[in-house]
């Protein structure tokens, strides 16, 4: 197990951010920082949280690995298997559907030649349906990392969005953005 | 234009900075409360205001505050519920994005009233960009001596932190939120004990919504009595409404409670009417969890009175012919929308978001989704309609938290008001599943 843990290392900036979150909670309640740390891990380790990363988090928080596993598997934002360069989190909930989300999702599936939950063969895109992103007035919409892309209600807009994303580098990890 | 308690300065350039926010009167309530009022006096003002929780339940905030246990030597906490995840609701996201210092100011004034020295804003994990906006505002407040030790020389200390969730709708339920904030799965707790007695880290805790907390500074600055003059009846003050669906002007509107629903839908000041020149079919007036109402019942009550945007008027008639103001998420359906498809969509949402702790919710949400899926996709049976009603009934009231009710109400109300449409789907599967198909029959008659 020790070797497994050693396979992942947070960056210096990531560790500083982790310590900052831990300091927000009372003595002995460091486990409270688990969700922010999972977000940091996902940003640092390629967009997903591996068992090794979860073991590392358990070690940092001085808790059992199972305590991290049970949290990571409960919350839908944490990807538990490798994902593409850009994860398209597509809102498929009622209000967005009233404005054409179903059609947008169909277009994305067709243009990327993948189904929901899948990654394109070139590893560029993962299509991840999500439940409501609090942008109901400007649907259909999707989120990539921390950015909203709204009113994707025509084929032209969807095409333009995909073209832009193909030319967009992966952005700065979580902890660096927050500085 | 009505009174703008929350959004008066929301479009001022730079209002997200401390400097501009203070130029427009920001943080006056903190100065006033900490220097001239006791915590008990602040609580009394909020009670006098009649401010009701803006997250959905509508429970009086001042009363909730007064329930807080105050044992000696035990910390108390204020937790802001910024886990806005109800389909249709985006007012808190919009508000925090545009005017983060208003929430920080509300958190300081409210924490002082409750005797909390550490407070948290629990925000949806999906809203990391808002988390950064809030953290920036909090850092500015610390630097200006508005947070930290001995705030403004008053002797009062407060630390304020933002904590992200991880994508679970159930964490909007206050006890599930507390579990999540403690680093656990978001499983709701049994009540009692209520959070006011045993909340975060087993200490007395108040959990309030973003909009509720952000209303407190105006109340302190202008008195609770002035706030109570705004609105109608026990629906005092203003309310942020997030309007979405098939309307010309979707967006967030601050209204004085009591505006007629018809005015809200059709006036250019608000929704601007139904888009593409179509007819209104139905409205979900308070977020996906509240009952849907057909055109006739959303514009007028069963007694023929104009329906108003208020807690009382929207719930007039109970669930037979009324609904709820809820979180203020106003979702409008035009004549081309399929009620069965929409109901299936919401059912899928609640099935997906059930935490799985209680059998009626865990199993029942899945059954409802499955039955609705087969009706929508042309494989329904006539008895499915009564089966839906039966399953909804067995979920309602039989779970630890209100997610079960939230899953049951949209289904039960859709069948109640649009039964003909469900029957049409079952009797005409090929027509119903054709692209763009929608039932064109008469809407269900008004039944008081």
Coordinates of C-alpha atoms in Angstrom, one line a residue, chain B residues 28-406:
Chain B
X28 CA -23.5 49.8 7.1
X29 CA -25.6 47.1 8.8
X30 CA -22.5 45.6 10.3
X31 CA -21.4 48.9 11.8
X32 CA -24.9 49.5 13.1
X33 CA -25.5 46.0 14.5
X34 CA -22.1 45.5 16.1
X35 CA -21.8 49.0 17.6
X36 CA -25.4 49.9 18.5
X37 CA -27.4 46.8 18.9
X38 CA -27.3 43.7 21.0
X39 CA -27.6 40.3 19.2
X40 CA -31.1 39.9 20.7
X41 CA -32.2 43.2 19.2
X42 CA -31.0 42.0 15.8
X43 CA -33.0 38.8 16.2
X44 CA -36.1 40.8 17.2
X45 CA -35.8 43.0 14.1
X46 CA -35.7 39.9 11.9
X47 CA -38.8 38.5 13.7
X48 CA -40.6 41.8 13.3
X49 CA -39.7 41.8 9.6
X50 CA -41.6 38.5 9.1
X51 CA -38.7 37.4 6.8
X52 CA -39.4 33.8 5.7
X53 CA -36.7 31.4 4.6
X54 CA -36.1 31.9 0.9
X55 CA -34.7 28.5 0.2
X56 CA -38.1 26.9 -0.4
X57 CA -39.7 25.9 2.9
X58 CA -40.7 29.5 3.8
X59 CA -40.2 29.0 7.6
X60 CA -39.9 32.4 9.5
X61 CA -36.2 33.1 9.8
X62 CA -36.4 35.1 13.1
X63 CA -38.3 32.2 14.7
X64 CA -35.7 29.7 13.5
X65 CA -33.0 32.0 15.0
X66 CA -34.8 32.2 18.3
X67 CA -34.8 28.4 18.6
X68 CA -31.1 28.3 18.7
X69 CA -29.8 26.6 21.9
X70 CA -27.3 28.6 23.8
X71 CA -25.5 26.4 26.2
X72 CA -22.4 27.9 27.8
X73 CA -19.0 27.1 26.5
X74 CA -20.3 25.4 23.3
X75 CA -19.7 27.1 19.9
X76 CA -22.6 28.1 17.7
X77 CA -22.6 28.1 13.9
X78 CA -24.3 29.8 11.1
X79 CA -24.2 27.9 7.8
X80 CA -25.3 29.5 4.6
X81 CA -27.1 27.1 2.3
X82 CA -25.7 28.0 -1.1
X83 CA -26.2 24.5 -2.5
X84 CA -28.8 25.8 -5.0
X85 CA -29.6 22.6 -7.0
X86 CA -33.4 22.7 -7.5
X87 CA -34.2 22.6 -11.2
X88 CA -35.5 26.0 -12.2
X89 CA -33.7 27.8 -9.5
X90 CA -30.7 30.0 -10.3
X91 CA -31.3 33.2 -8.3
X92 CA -28.8 32.5 -5.6
X93 CA -26.1 31.7 -8.2
X94 CA -26.9 34.9 -10.0
X95 CA -27.0 37.0 -6.8
X96 CA -23.7 35.7 -5.5
X97 CA -22.0 36.1 -8.8
X98 CA -23.1 39.7 -9.2
X99 CA -23.0 41.0 -5.6
X100 CA -20.9 38.7 -3.3
X101 CA -20.3 41.3 -0.6
X102 CA -24.1 41.4 0.0
X103 CA -23.9 37.8 1.2
X104 CA -20.7 38.4 3.2
X105 CA -22.4 41.4 4.9
X106 CA -25.4 39.3 5.7
X107 CA -23.3 36.5 7.1
X108 CA -21.5 38.9 9.4
X109 CA -24.6 40.6 10.7
X110 CA -26.5 37.3 11.1
X111 CA -23.6 35.5 12.8
X112 CA -23.4 38.4 15.3
X113 CA -27.1 38.0 16.0
X114 CA -26.6 34.2 16.6
X115 CA -23.4 34.5 18.6
X116 CA -21.5 32.4 16.1
X117 CA -17.7 33.0 15.8
X118 CA -17.2 30.7 12.9
X119 CA -19.5 30.5 9.9
X120 CA -19.6 28.6 6.7
X121 CA -21.0 29.1 3.2
X122 CA -21.7 25.7 1.7
X123 CA -21.8 26.2 -2.0
X124 CA -22.6 23.8 -4.8
X125 CA -19.4 22.1 -6.1
X126 CA -20.5 22.9 -9.6
X127 CA -20.2 26.6 -8.8
X128 CA -16.5 26.8 -8.3
X129 CA -16.3 30.0 -10.1
X130 CA -18.7 31.5 -7.6
X131 CA -16.6 30.1 -4.7
X132 CA -13.7 32.0 -6.0
X133 CA -15.7 35.2 -6.3
X134 CA -16.9 34.8 -2.7
X135 CA -13.4 33.9 -1.4
X136 CA -12.1 37.2 -3.0
X137 CA -14.8 39.2 -1.3
X138 CA -14.1 37.5 2.0
X139 CA -10.4 38.2 1.7
X140 CA -11.2 41.9 1.1
X141 CA -13.5 41.9 4.2
X142 CA -10.7 40.4 6.3
X143 CA -8.3 43.0 5.1
X144 CA -10.7 45.8 6.0
X145 CA -11.3 44.5 9.5
X146 CA -14.8 43.4 8.8
X147 CA -13.9 39.7 9.5
X148 CA -11.5 38.2 12.0
X149 CA -10.7 39.4 15.5
X150 CA -12.4 42.4 17.1
X151 CA -14.4 43.4 14.1
X152 CA -14.5 47.2 13.8
X153 CA -13.3 47.4 17.4
X154 CA -16.5 45.9 18.7
X155 CA -14.9 43.0 20.5
X156 CA -16.8 40.5 18.2
X157 CA -14.8 37.9 16.4
X158 CA -15.9 36.0 13.3
X159 CA -14.2 33.7 10.8
X160 CA -16.0 33.0 7.6
X161 CA -15.2 30.2 5.2
X162 CA -16.6 28.8 1.9
X163 CA -16.9 25.0 1.5
X164 CA -17.7 23.4 -1.8
X165 CA -20.0 20.4 -2.2
X166 CA -19.5 17.6 -4.7
X167 CA -22.7 17.5 -6.9
X168 CA -25.5 16.1 -4.8
X169 CA -28.9 17.7 -4.8
X170 CA -29.8 16.2 -1.5
X171 CA -27.2 18.4 0.2
X172 CA -29.6 21.3 -0.1
X173 CA -31.5 19.6 2.7
X174 CA -30.1 21.2 5.8
X175 CA -29.1 18.1 7.7
X176 CA -27.6 16.4 4.6
X177 CA -25.7 19.6 4.1
X178 CA -24.3 19.4 7.6
X179 CA -23.2 15.8 7.1
X180 CA -21.5 16.9 3.8
X181 CA -19.8 19.8 5.6
X182 CA -18.5 17.3 8.1
X183 CA -16.9 15.4 5.2
X184 CA -19.4 12.6 4.9
X185 CA -22.0 11.3 2.4
X186 CA -24.9 13.7 2.2
X187 CA -27.4 11.5 4.0
X188 CA -30.1 13.4 5.9
X189 CA -30.3 13.0 9.6
X190 CA -33.3 12.1 11.6
X191 CA -35.0 15.1 13.3
X192 CA -35.2 15.7 16.2
X193 CA -32.6 16.7 17.3
X194 CA -32.9 19.7 15.1
X195 CA -29.8 21.6 14.0
X196 CA -30.7 24.4 16.3
X197 CA -29.9 22.0 19.2
X198 CA -27.4 19.6 17.6
X199 CA -26.1 20.7 14.2
X200 CA -22.7 21.1 12.8
X201 CA -20.1 19.2 14.8
X202 CA -23.0 18.4 17.2
X203 CA -23.2 22.1 18.1
X204 CA -26.2 24.5 17.9
X205 CA -26.5 25.6 14.3
X206 CA -28.7 27.7 12.0
X207 CA -28.9 26.9 8.4
X208 CA -30.3 29.7 6.2
X209 CA -30.5 30.2 2.4
X210 CA -28.4 32.8 0.5
X211 CA -31.3 35.1 -0.2
X212 CA -32.6 35.0 3.4
X213 CA -29.2 36.0 4.9
X214 CA -28.7 38.7 2.2
X215 CA -32.0 40.3 3.2
X216 CA -30.8 40.8 6.8
X217 CA -28.7 44.0 6.2
X218 CA -31.6 45.9 4.8
X219 CA -33.7 44.9 7.8
X220 CA -31.0 46.1 10.2
X221 CA -30.6 49.4 8.3
X222 CA -34.2 50.1 7.8
X223 CA -35.9 48.2 10.7
X224 CA -38.0 45.1 10.6
X225 CA -41.2 47.2 10.7
X226 CA -40.3 48.8 7.4
X227 CA -39.6 45.5 5.8
X228 CA -42.9 44.1 7.0
X229 CA -44.7 46.9 5.2
X230 CA -43.4 45.5 1.9
X231 CA -45.3 42.6 0.3
X232 CA -48.7 41.2 1.2
X233 CA -50.0 39.6 4.3
X234 CA -47.5 37.1 5.9
X235 CA -45.6 37.2 2.6
X236 CA -43.5 40.2 3.6
X237 CA -40.6 41.8 1.7
X238 CA -39.3 41.1 -1.8
X239 CA -38.4 37.8 -3.4
X240 CA -36.0 36.9 -6.1
X241 CA -37.7 34.9 -8.8
X242 CA -35.8 32.9 -11.4
X243 CA -38.0 32.7 -14.4
X244 CA -37.2 30.1 -17.1
X245 CA -38.9 28.0 -19.8
X246 CA -40.8 29.2 -22.8
X247 CA -40.9 32.9 -22.1
X248 CA -39.5 35.9 -23.9
X249 CA -37.4 37.3 -21.0
X250 CA -35.9 34.5 -18.8
X251 CA -33.9 35.8 -15.9
X252 CA -33.8 36.7 -12.2
X253 CA -36.4 39.3 -11.0
X254 CA -36.8 40.9 -7.6
X255 CA -40.5 41.4 -7.0
X256 CA -42.5 42.7 -4.1
X257 CA -44.5 39.7 -3.0
X258 CA -48.1 40.1 -4.1
X259 CA -47.6 40.8 -7.8
X260 CA -50.3 39.1 -9.9
X261 CA -49.0 36.0 -11.6
X262 CA -50.6 37.2 -14.9
X263 CA -48.7 40.4 -14.7
X264 CA -45.5 38.5 -13.9
X265 CA -45.9 36.3 -17.0
X266 CA -47.1 38.8 -19.5
X267 CA -45.6 42.2 -18.6
X268 CA -42.5 43.4 -20.3
X269 CA -41.0 44.3 -16.9
X270 CA -40.8 40.6 -16.1
X271 CA -41.2 37.5 -18.3
X272 CA -42.5 39.4 -21.4
X273 CA -45.1 36.8 -22.4
X274 CA -44.8 33.4 -24.0
X275 CA -42.1 33.1 -26.6
X276 CA -42.7 32.7 -30.3
X277 CA -46.2 34.0 -29.9
X278 CA -47.4 30.8 -28.4
X279 CA -50.0 30.1 -25.8
X280 CA -49.4 29.4 -22.1
X281 CA -50.0 25.7 -21.1
X282 CA -48.8 25.3 -17.6
X283 CA -46.4 26.7 -14.9
X284 CA -44.3 25.1 -12.1
X285 CA -44.2 28.2 -9.9
X286 CA -41.6 27.3 -7.2
X287 CA -39.0 24.9 -8.5
X288 CA -39.3 21.4 -9.9
X289 CA -40.4 19.9 -6.6
X290 CA -43.7 21.8 -6.4
X291 CA -47.0 20.8 -8.1
X292 CA -47.5 21.9 -11.7
X293 CA -50.6 24.0 -12.5
X294 CA -52.4 24.3 -15.8
X295 CA -53.0 27.8 -17.3
X296 CA -56.4 28.2 -15.7
X297 CA -55.2 27.5 -12.2
X298 CA -51.9 29.5 -12.3
X299 CA -53.7 32.7 -13.4
X300 CA -56.6 32.4 -11.1
X301 CA -57.4 30.4 -8.0
X302 CA -60.1 27.8 -8.0
X303 CA -62.4 30.5 -6.5
X304 CA -61.7 32.7 -9.5
X305 CA -59.5 35.2 -7.6
X306 CA -56.4 36.5 -9.4
X307 CA -53.4 34.3 -8.3
X308 CA -50.6 36.4 -6.7
X309 CA -46.9 35.8 -6.4
X310 CA -47.0 35.1 -2.6
X311 CA -46.7 32.2 -0.3
X312 CA -50.4 32.2 0.6
X313 CA -51.9 32.8 -2.9
X314 CA -49.8 30.2 -4.7
X315 CA -50.7 27.6 -2.1
X316 CA -54.4 28.6 -2.1
X317 CA -56.4 25.4 -2.7
X318 CA -53.7 23.1 -1.3
X319 CA -52.4 20.6 -3.7
X320 CA -55.9 20.0 -5.2
X321 CA -55.8 23.3 -7.1
X322 CA -52.8 25.1 -5.8
X323 CA -49.0 24.8 -5.6
X324 CA -46.2 26.6 -3.7
X325 CA -43.9 29.6 -4.0
X326 CA -41.1 27.3 -2.9
X327 CA -37.7 28.7 -4.0
X328 CA -39.2 31.1 -6.5
X329 CA -38.2 29.1 -9.5
X330 CA -40.9 29.9 -12.0
X331 CA -40.9 27.5 -15.0
X332 CA -43.2 28.3 -17.9
X333 CA -44.5 25.7 -20.4
X334 CA -45.9 26.7 -23.8
X335 CA -48.6 24.8 -25.7
X336 CA -46.0 22.7 -27.5
X337 CA -44.6 21.1 -24.4
X338 CA -45.3 17.5 -23.5
X339 CA -46.3 17.1 -19.9
X340 CA -45.6 13.4 -19.8
X341 CA -42.0 13.9 -21.1
X342 CA -41.4 16.7 -18.7
X343 CA -42.7 14.6 -15.8
X344 CA -40.5 11.8 -16.8
X345 CA -37.5 14.2 -16.9
X346 CA -38.1 15.4 -13.4
X347 CA -38.7 11.8 -12.2
X348 CA -35.3 10.8 -13.6
X349 CA -33.8 13.8 -11.7
X350 CA -35.2 12.7 -8.4
X351 CA -34.3 9.1 -8.9
X352 CA -30.8 10.1 -9.8
X353 CA -30.6 12.4 -6.7
X354 CA -32.1 10.2 -4.1
X355 CA -29.5 9.4 -1.5
X356 CA -30.8 5.9 -1.2
X357 CA -31.2 6.0 2.6
X358 CA -35.0 5.4 2.7
X359 CA -36.7 2.5 0.8
X360 CA -39.8 4.4 -0.3
X361 CA -37.6 7.1 -2.0
X362 CA -34.8 4.8 -3.2
X363 CA -37.2 2.3 -4.8
X364 CA -40.2 4.5 -5.4
X365 CA -38.3 7.2 -7.4
X366 CA -36.9 4.5 -9.7
X367 CA -40.4 2.9 -10.2
X368 CA -41.9 6.2 -11.1
X369 CA -39.1 7.0 -13.5
X370 CA -39.5 3.5 -15.1
X371 CA -43.3 3.8 -15.5
X372 CA -43.1 7.3 -16.9
X373 CA -40.3 6.2 -19.3
X374 CA -42.5 3.5 -20.8
X375 CA -45.5 5.7 -21.1
X376 CA -43.4 8.4 -22.8
X377 CA -41.8 5.9 -25.1
X378 CA -45.0 4.3 -26.2
X379 CA -45.1 1.2 -24.1
X380 CA -47.5 2.3 -21.3
X381 CA -50.5 0.4 -20.0
X382 CA -53.8 2.0 -18.9
X383 CA -53.2 0.8 -15.3
X384 CA -49.8 2.6 -15.2
X385 CA -51.5 5.9 -14.5
X386 CA -53.1 4.7 -11.3
X387 CA -49.8 2.9 -10.5
X388 CA -48.0 6.2 -10.7
X389 CA -50.4 7.9 -8.3
X390 CA -50.2 4.9 -5.9
X391 CA -46.4 4.9 -5.8
X392 CA -46.3 8.7 -5.3
X393 CA -48.7 8.4 -2.4
X394 CA -46.6 5.7 -0.8
X395 CA -43.4 7.8 -1.0
X396 CA -45.0 11.1 0.2
X397 CA -44.5 11.6 3.9
X398 CA -42.7 8.3 4.4
X399 CA -39.1 9.4 4.2
X400 CA -36.5 11.0 6.6
X401 CA -36.2 14.1 4.5
X402 CA -38.5 16.0 2.0
X403 CA -36.8 14.6 -1.1
X404 CA -39.5 11.9 -1.2
X405 CA -42.2 14.5 -1.2
X406 CA -40.3 16.5 -3.8

